[in-house]
Amino acid sequence: MRFDLITLFPEMFSAVRDQGVCGRAHARGLWSLETWNPRDFTTDVHRTVDDRPYGGGPGMVMLAEPLALAVEAAREARLRAGIDRPDRPVPVVLLSPAGRTHDQARAQHGAQGSGAILICGRYEGIDQRFIDRLVDEEVSLGDFVLSGGELGAMILMDSMVRLLPGVLHDAESAIQDSFNPALSGLLDSPHYTRPEVWRGQSVPESLLSGHHARIAVWRREQSLALTVARRPDLIDRARSAGALDARDEQVLDRARGARDEPARDQGPDDAV
């Protein structure tokens, strides 16, 4: 897997290339990263990559030609390296608020491919003609705006790279991720480690039992309760997909009942 980044700030990507899980995987050759600065594809002495928007308005707009030349150079380099085939070019992806929201399913799909050319925009936006001609897909991380696409691209890469075989020390870790199909797309259950008692709080007894079936039931119940409390939309999605059984529905009913039960009025003897 290889990612080619079209970016004005290539030095930012050392964070994902050299650090943590992704950094170790990069050092082992499980994935690679190349950067292409649009300024290197300009022809004027100032290396101009932006200009004022037609129609007026605030900010500047990134020029189409330097971006297009950078993408074409990345495509040619990938072909020379044998990563892509002429009849199956890698997708060109723009980090954009107008894009489809990235999620775990998309990360898993991306992890099965050969990577992508990621466009990291800056300023007020990018000339729409470049988007229309060269961008295959627009991806958003949510309903908020960043100063540029670099941070979003790093998140996108991390979400895919960690799913590659051999990246995580324990392959089961990815299976237990929130949103994973193994969890019916729900949130993961809470986790605990040593010491057994920390500042007066004990680890749930079920996790100390050593009984694998009991632990699995506890984790499923906690996953359902947490999801219905924090992300009920994921419950609806799992139910529509047929991923919830009768026992799950009983757990959800109990969780809703506990949540909706009115608090007992505090009497004089309850005062702290």
Short mmCIF file of C-alpha atoms in Angstrom, two decimals:
data_model
loop_
_atom_site.label_atom_id
_atom_site.label_comp_id
_atom_site.label_asym_id
_atom_site.label_seq_id
_atom_site.Cartn_x
_atom_site.Cartn_y
_atom_site.Cartn_z
CA MET A 1 0.00 0.00 0.00
CA ARG A 2 1.25 3.46 -0.92
CA PHE A 3 -0.21 6.89 -0.33
CA ASP A 4 0.80 9.88 -2.45
CA LEU A 5 0.07 13.21 -0.79
CA ILE A 6 -0.43 16.40 -2.77
CA THR A 7 0.40 18.96 -0.12
CA LEU A 8 2.01 22.34 0.50
CA PHE A 9 3.32 21.05 3.84
CA PRO A 10 5.01 17.67 3.25
CA GLU A 11 6.94 17.88 6.52
CA MET A 12 3.70 17.42 8.47
CA PHE A 13 3.48 13.78 7.45
CA SER A 14 6.51 12.70 9.46
CA ALA A 15 4.05 12.28 12.35
CA VAL A 16 2.24 9.36 10.72
CA ARG A 17 5.24 8.06 8.75
CA ASP A 18 7.73 7.89 11.62
CA GLN A 19 5.73 7.54 14.85
CA GLY A 20 3.65 4.90 16.60
CA VAL A 21 2.02 1.88 15.01
CA CYS A 22 2.04 3.38 11.51
CA GLY A 23 5.67 4.42 11.89
CA ARG A 24 6.75 0.90 12.80
CA ALA A 25 4.74 -0.52 9.91
CA HIS A 26 6.36 1.99 7.54
CA ALA A 27 9.84 1.02 8.75
CA ARG A 28 8.99 -2.62 8.04
CA GLY A 29 7.87 -1.78 4.51
CA LEU A 30 4.21 -2.67 5.04
CA TRP A 31 3.18 0.63 3.50
CA SER A 32 4.84 3.69 1.97
CA LEU A 33 4.23 7.39 1.59
CA GLU A 34 5.35 9.96 -0.98
CA THR A 35 4.67 13.69 -0.99
CA TRP A 36 4.27 16.05 -3.94
CA ASN A 37 4.37 19.79 -3.39
CA PRO A 38 2.33 21.78 -5.94
CA ARG A 39 4.91 24.59 -5.65
CA ASP A 40 7.38 22.31 -7.42
CA PHE A 41 5.08 22.33 -10.46
CA THR A 42 4.81 26.10 -10.89
CA THR A 43 6.62 28.17 -13.51
CA ASP A 44 6.77 31.66 -11.98
CA VAL A 45 9.51 33.00 -9.73
CA HIS A 46 7.15 33.24 -6.75
CA ARG A 47 6.01 29.60 -7.11
CA THR A 48 2.38 30.74 -6.97
CA VAL A 49 -0.22 28.12 -6.12
CA ASP A 50 -3.26 30.32 -5.39
CA ASP A 51 -5.10 33.38 -6.68
CA ARG A 52 -8.14 35.55 -5.93
CA PRO A 53 -11.57 33.98 -6.57
CA TYR A 54 -13.63 35.03 -9.57
CA GLY A 55 -16.76 36.78 -8.39
CA GLY A 56 -14.99 38.26 -5.38
CA GLY A 57 -15.17 37.16 -1.80
CA PRO A 58 -12.71 36.42 1.00
CA GLY A 59 -9.68 34.16 0.84
CA MET A 60 -7.71 32.65 -2.00
CA VAL A 61 -8.34 29.66 -4.25
CA MET A 62 -5.78 27.00 -5.14
CA LEU A 63 -4.82 26.97 -8.82
CA ALA A 64 -5.82 23.95 -10.89
CA GLU A 65 -2.65 23.51 -12.98
CA PRO A 66 -0.01 22.93 -10.23
CA LEU A 67 -2.34 20.45 -8.56
CA ALA A 68 -3.02 18.64 -11.83
CA LEU A 69 0.68 18.38 -12.66
CA ALA A 70 1.40 17.03 -9.18
CA VAL A 71 -1.29 14.37 -9.54
CA GLU A 72 -0.02 13.37 -12.97
CA ALA A 73 3.53 13.08 -11.64
CA ALA A 74 2.32 10.91 -8.76
CA ARG A 75 0.40 8.66 -11.13
CA GLU A 76 3.42 8.20 -13.39
CA ALA A 77 5.66 7.41 -10.41
CA ARG A 78 3.23 4.79 -9.15
CA LEU A 79 3.11 3.16 -12.58
CA ARG A 80 6.91 3.08 -12.80
CA ALA A 81 7.05 1.50 -9.35
CA GLY A 82 4.59 -1.19 -10.44
CA ILE A 83 2.07 -0.28 -7.76
CA ASP A 84 -0.76 0.52 -10.17
CA ARG A 85 -1.80 -0.76 -13.58
CA PRO A 86 -2.64 1.56 -16.48
CA ASP A 87 -6.15 0.13 -16.65
CA ARG A 88 -6.69 0.38 -12.88
CA PRO A 89 -5.43 3.76 -11.68
CA VAL A 90 -5.45 4.47 -7.97
CA PRO A 91 -8.29 6.77 -6.84
CA VAL A 92 -7.62 10.48 -6.39
CA VAL A 93 -9.26 11.53 -3.13
CA LEU A 94 -9.95 15.07 -1.97
CA LEU A 95 -10.40 15.83 1.72
CA SER A 96 -13.50 18.03 1.61
CA PRO A 97 -16.48 19.04 3.78
CA ALA A 98 -18.64 18.20 0.77
CA GLY A 99 -17.47 14.59 0.74
CA ARG A 100 -19.01 11.41 2.04
CA THR A 101 -18.20 10.84 5.70
CA HIS A 102 -15.37 8.41 6.34
CA ASP A 103 -16.19 5.47 8.62
CA GLN A 104 -14.83 2.10 9.71
CA ALA A 105 -16.38 0.26 6.78
CA ARG A 106 -14.64 2.59 4.35
CA ALA A 107 -11.37 2.16 6.25
CA GLN A 108 -11.66 -1.62 5.96
CA HIS A 109 -12.41 -1.35 2.24
CA GLY A 110 -9.44 0.97 1.74
CA ALA A 111 -7.12 -1.37 3.61
CA GLN A 112 -7.73 -3.98 0.92
CA GLY A 113 -6.52 -1.67 -1.86
CA SER A 114 -3.20 -0.27 -3.02
CA GLY A 115 -3.62 3.17 -1.43
CA ALA A 116 -4.66 6.50 -2.89
CA ILE A 117 -3.54 9.90 -4.10
CA LEU A 118 -4.77 12.30 -1.43
CA ILE A 119 -5.33 15.98 -2.18
CA CYS A 120 -4.75 18.26 0.80
CA GLY A 121 -6.44 21.56 0.07
CA ARG A 122 -5.66 24.90 1.68
CA TYR A 123 -6.98 28.46 1.64
CA GLU A 124 -10.63 29.06 0.73
CA GLY A 125 -10.82 26.09 -1.60
CA ILE A 126 -9.68 24.52 -4.87
CA ASP A 127 -10.57 25.49 -8.43
CA GLN A 128 -13.66 23.39 -9.17
CA ARG A 129 -12.36 22.51 -12.64
CA PHE A 130 -9.54 20.50 -11.08
CA ILE A 131 -12.06 18.65 -8.89
CA ASP A 132 -14.34 17.94 -11.85
CA ARG A 133 -11.52 16.65 -14.04
CA LEU A 134 -9.21 14.74 -11.70
CA VAL A 135 -10.85 13.94 -8.37
CA ASP A 136 -12.54 10.54 -8.13
CA GLU A 137 -13.89 10.85 -4.62
CA GLU A 138 -14.40 13.48 -1.92
CA VAL A 139 -14.14 12.40 1.72
CA SER A 140 -15.14 14.23 4.89
CA LEU A 141 -14.27 13.44 8.50
CA GLY A 142 -17.34 15.18 9.89
CA ASP A 143 -19.24 18.43 10.05
CA PHE A 144 -16.34 20.72 10.87
CA VAL A 145 -13.66 22.59 8.93
CA LEU A 146 -9.87 22.35 9.31
CA SER A 147 -7.18 24.74 8.13
CA GLY A 148 -6.10 22.23 5.52
CA GLY A 149 -6.43 18.63 4.41
CA GLU A 150 -3.18 17.37 5.94
CA LEU A 151 -4.56 16.36 9.33
CA GLY A 152 -7.56 14.72 7.68
CA ALA A 153 -5.26 12.78 5.34
CA MET A 154 -3.23 11.52 8.29
CA ILE A 155 -6.38 10.29 10.01
CA LEU A 156 -7.52 8.63 6.80
CA MET A 157 -4.19 6.83 6.35
CA ASP A 158 -3.95 5.75 9.98
CA SER A 159 -7.44 4.24 9.88
CA MET A 160 -6.42 2.06 6.91
CA VAL A 161 -2.80 1.23 7.71
CA ARG A 162 -3.59 -0.17 11.17
CA LEU A 163 -5.87 -2.73 9.49
CA LEU A 164 -3.13 -4.13 7.24
CA PRO A 165 -2.00 -7.67 8.11
CA GLY A 166 0.96 -7.62 10.47
CA VAL A 167 0.63 -4.00 11.57
CA LEU A 168 -0.96 -4.65 14.96
CA HIS A 169 0.79 -7.03 17.34
CA ASP A 170 -2.51 -8.82 17.97
CA ALA A 171 -4.79 -9.18 14.95
CA GLU A 172 -7.74 -9.57 17.34
CA SER A 173 -7.32 -5.92 18.36
CA ALA A 174 -8.81 -4.65 15.11
CA ILE A 175 -11.70 -7.10 15.34
CA GLN A 176 -12.64 -5.61 18.72
CA ASP A 177 -12.64 -2.03 17.42
CA SER A 178 -15.78 0.03 17.73
CA PHE A 179 -17.90 -0.07 14.54
CA ASN A 180 -16.38 -3.41 13.51
CA PRO A 181 -18.80 -5.97 12.00
CA ALA A 182 -17.64 -8.42 14.69
CA LEU A 183 -19.34 -6.10 17.18
CA SER A 184 -22.38 -5.65 14.94
CA GLY A 185 -21.09 -2.16 14.18
CA LEU A 186 -21.59 -1.07 17.80
CA LEU A 187 -19.29 0.71 20.24
CA ASP A 188 -16.69 -1.37 22.02
CA SER A 189 -17.18 -2.30 25.68
CA PRO A 190 -15.11 -0.62 28.46
CA HIS A 191 -11.60 -1.92 29.17
CA TYR A 192 -9.72 -2.44 32.45
CA THR A 193 -6.17 -3.39 33.46
CA ARG A 194 -4.03 -3.60 36.62
CA PRO A 195 -4.37 -2.82 39.48
CA GLU A 196 -7.53 -4.70 40.37
CA VAL A 197 -8.60 -1.83 42.63
CA TRP A 198 -7.71 1.74 41.67
CA ARG A 199 -8.64 4.64 43.95
CA GLY A 200 -11.44 2.64 45.45
CA GLN A 201 -12.87 1.38 42.15
CA SER A 202 -12.74 -2.32 41.38
CA VAL A 203 -12.61 -4.10 38.04
CA PRO A 204 -16.04 -5.60 37.21
CA GLU A 205 -16.30 -9.05 38.75
CA SER A 206 -17.24 -10.70 35.45
CA LEU A 207 -13.85 -9.81 33.97
CA LEU A 208 -12.09 -11.45 36.92
CA SER A 209 -14.06 -14.70 36.67
CA GLY A 210 -11.86 -16.36 34.05
CA HIS A 211 -15.06 -17.70 32.49
CA HIS A 212 -14.80 -16.85 28.79
CA ALA A 213 -18.49 -17.23 28.00
CA ARG A 214 -19.45 -15.04 30.95
CA ILE A 215 -16.92 -12.41 29.91
CA ALA A 216 -18.26 -12.44 26.35
CA VAL A 217 -21.82 -11.92 27.63
CA TRP A 218 -20.69 -9.03 29.86
CA ARG A 219 -18.85 -7.34 27.00
CA ARG A 220 -21.81 -7.70 24.66
CA GLU A 221 -24.18 -6.25 27.25
CA GLN A 222 -21.83 -3.34 27.96
CA SER A 223 -21.41 -2.68 24.25
CA LEU A 224 -25.17 -2.55 23.75
CA ALA A 225 -25.77 -0.35 26.80
CA LEU A 226 -23.02 2.10 25.85
CA THR A 227 -24.17 2.29 22.24
CA VAL A 228 -27.83 2.91 23.02
CA ALA A 229 -26.81 5.65 25.44
CA ARG A 230 -24.24 7.39 23.24
CA ARG A 231 -24.98 6.40 19.63
CA PRO A 232 -28.56 5.13 19.28
CA ASP A 233 -28.23 5.55 15.51
CA LEU A 234 -25.82 2.60 15.50
CA ILE A 235 -28.44 0.47 17.25
CA ASP A 236 -30.95 1.33 14.52
CA ARG A 237 -28.40 0.46 11.86
CA ALA A 238 -27.53 -2.87 13.48
CA ARG A 239 -31.21 -3.76 13.88
CA SER A 240 -31.90 -2.96 10.22
CA ALA A 241 -29.00 -5.23 9.25
CA GLY A 242 -30.41 -8.09 11.33
CA ALA A 243 -27.39 -8.03 13.66
CA LEU A 244 -29.39 -7.98 16.92
CA ASP A 245 -31.05 -11.05 18.40
CA ALA A 246 -33.78 -11.41 21.02
CA ARG A 247 -31.29 -11.42 23.87
CA ASP A 248 -29.75 -8.20 22.59
CA GLU A 249 -33.17 -6.59 22.50
CA GLN A 250 -33.78 -7.63 26.12
CA VAL A 251 -30.51 -6.01 27.14
CA LEU A 252 -31.49 -2.84 25.29
CA ASP A 253 -34.88 -2.77 26.98
CA ARG A 254 -33.23 -3.00 30.40
CA ALA A 255 -30.72 -0.31 29.48
CA ARG A 256 -33.47 2.03 28.31
CA GLY A 257 -35.49 1.34 31.43
CA ALA A 258 -32.56 2.16 33.70
CA ARG A 259 -31.89 5.33 31.74
CA ASP A 260 -35.51 6.51 31.74
CA GLU A 261 -36.28 5.67 35.36
CA PRO A 262 -36.86 8.95 37.24
CA ALA A 263 -34.44 9.76 40.01
CA ARG A 264 -35.75 9.23 43.57
CA ASP A 265 -36.51 12.42 45.45
CA GLN A 266 -33.80 13.16 47.92
CA GLY A 267 -35.02 13.22 51.52
CA PRO A 268 -33.37 14.70 54.62
CA ASP A 269 -31.52 11.46 55.37
CA ASP A 270 -30.03 11.45 51.86
CA ALA A 271 -28.25 14.77 52.18
CA VAL A 272 -24.49 14.65 51.91
#
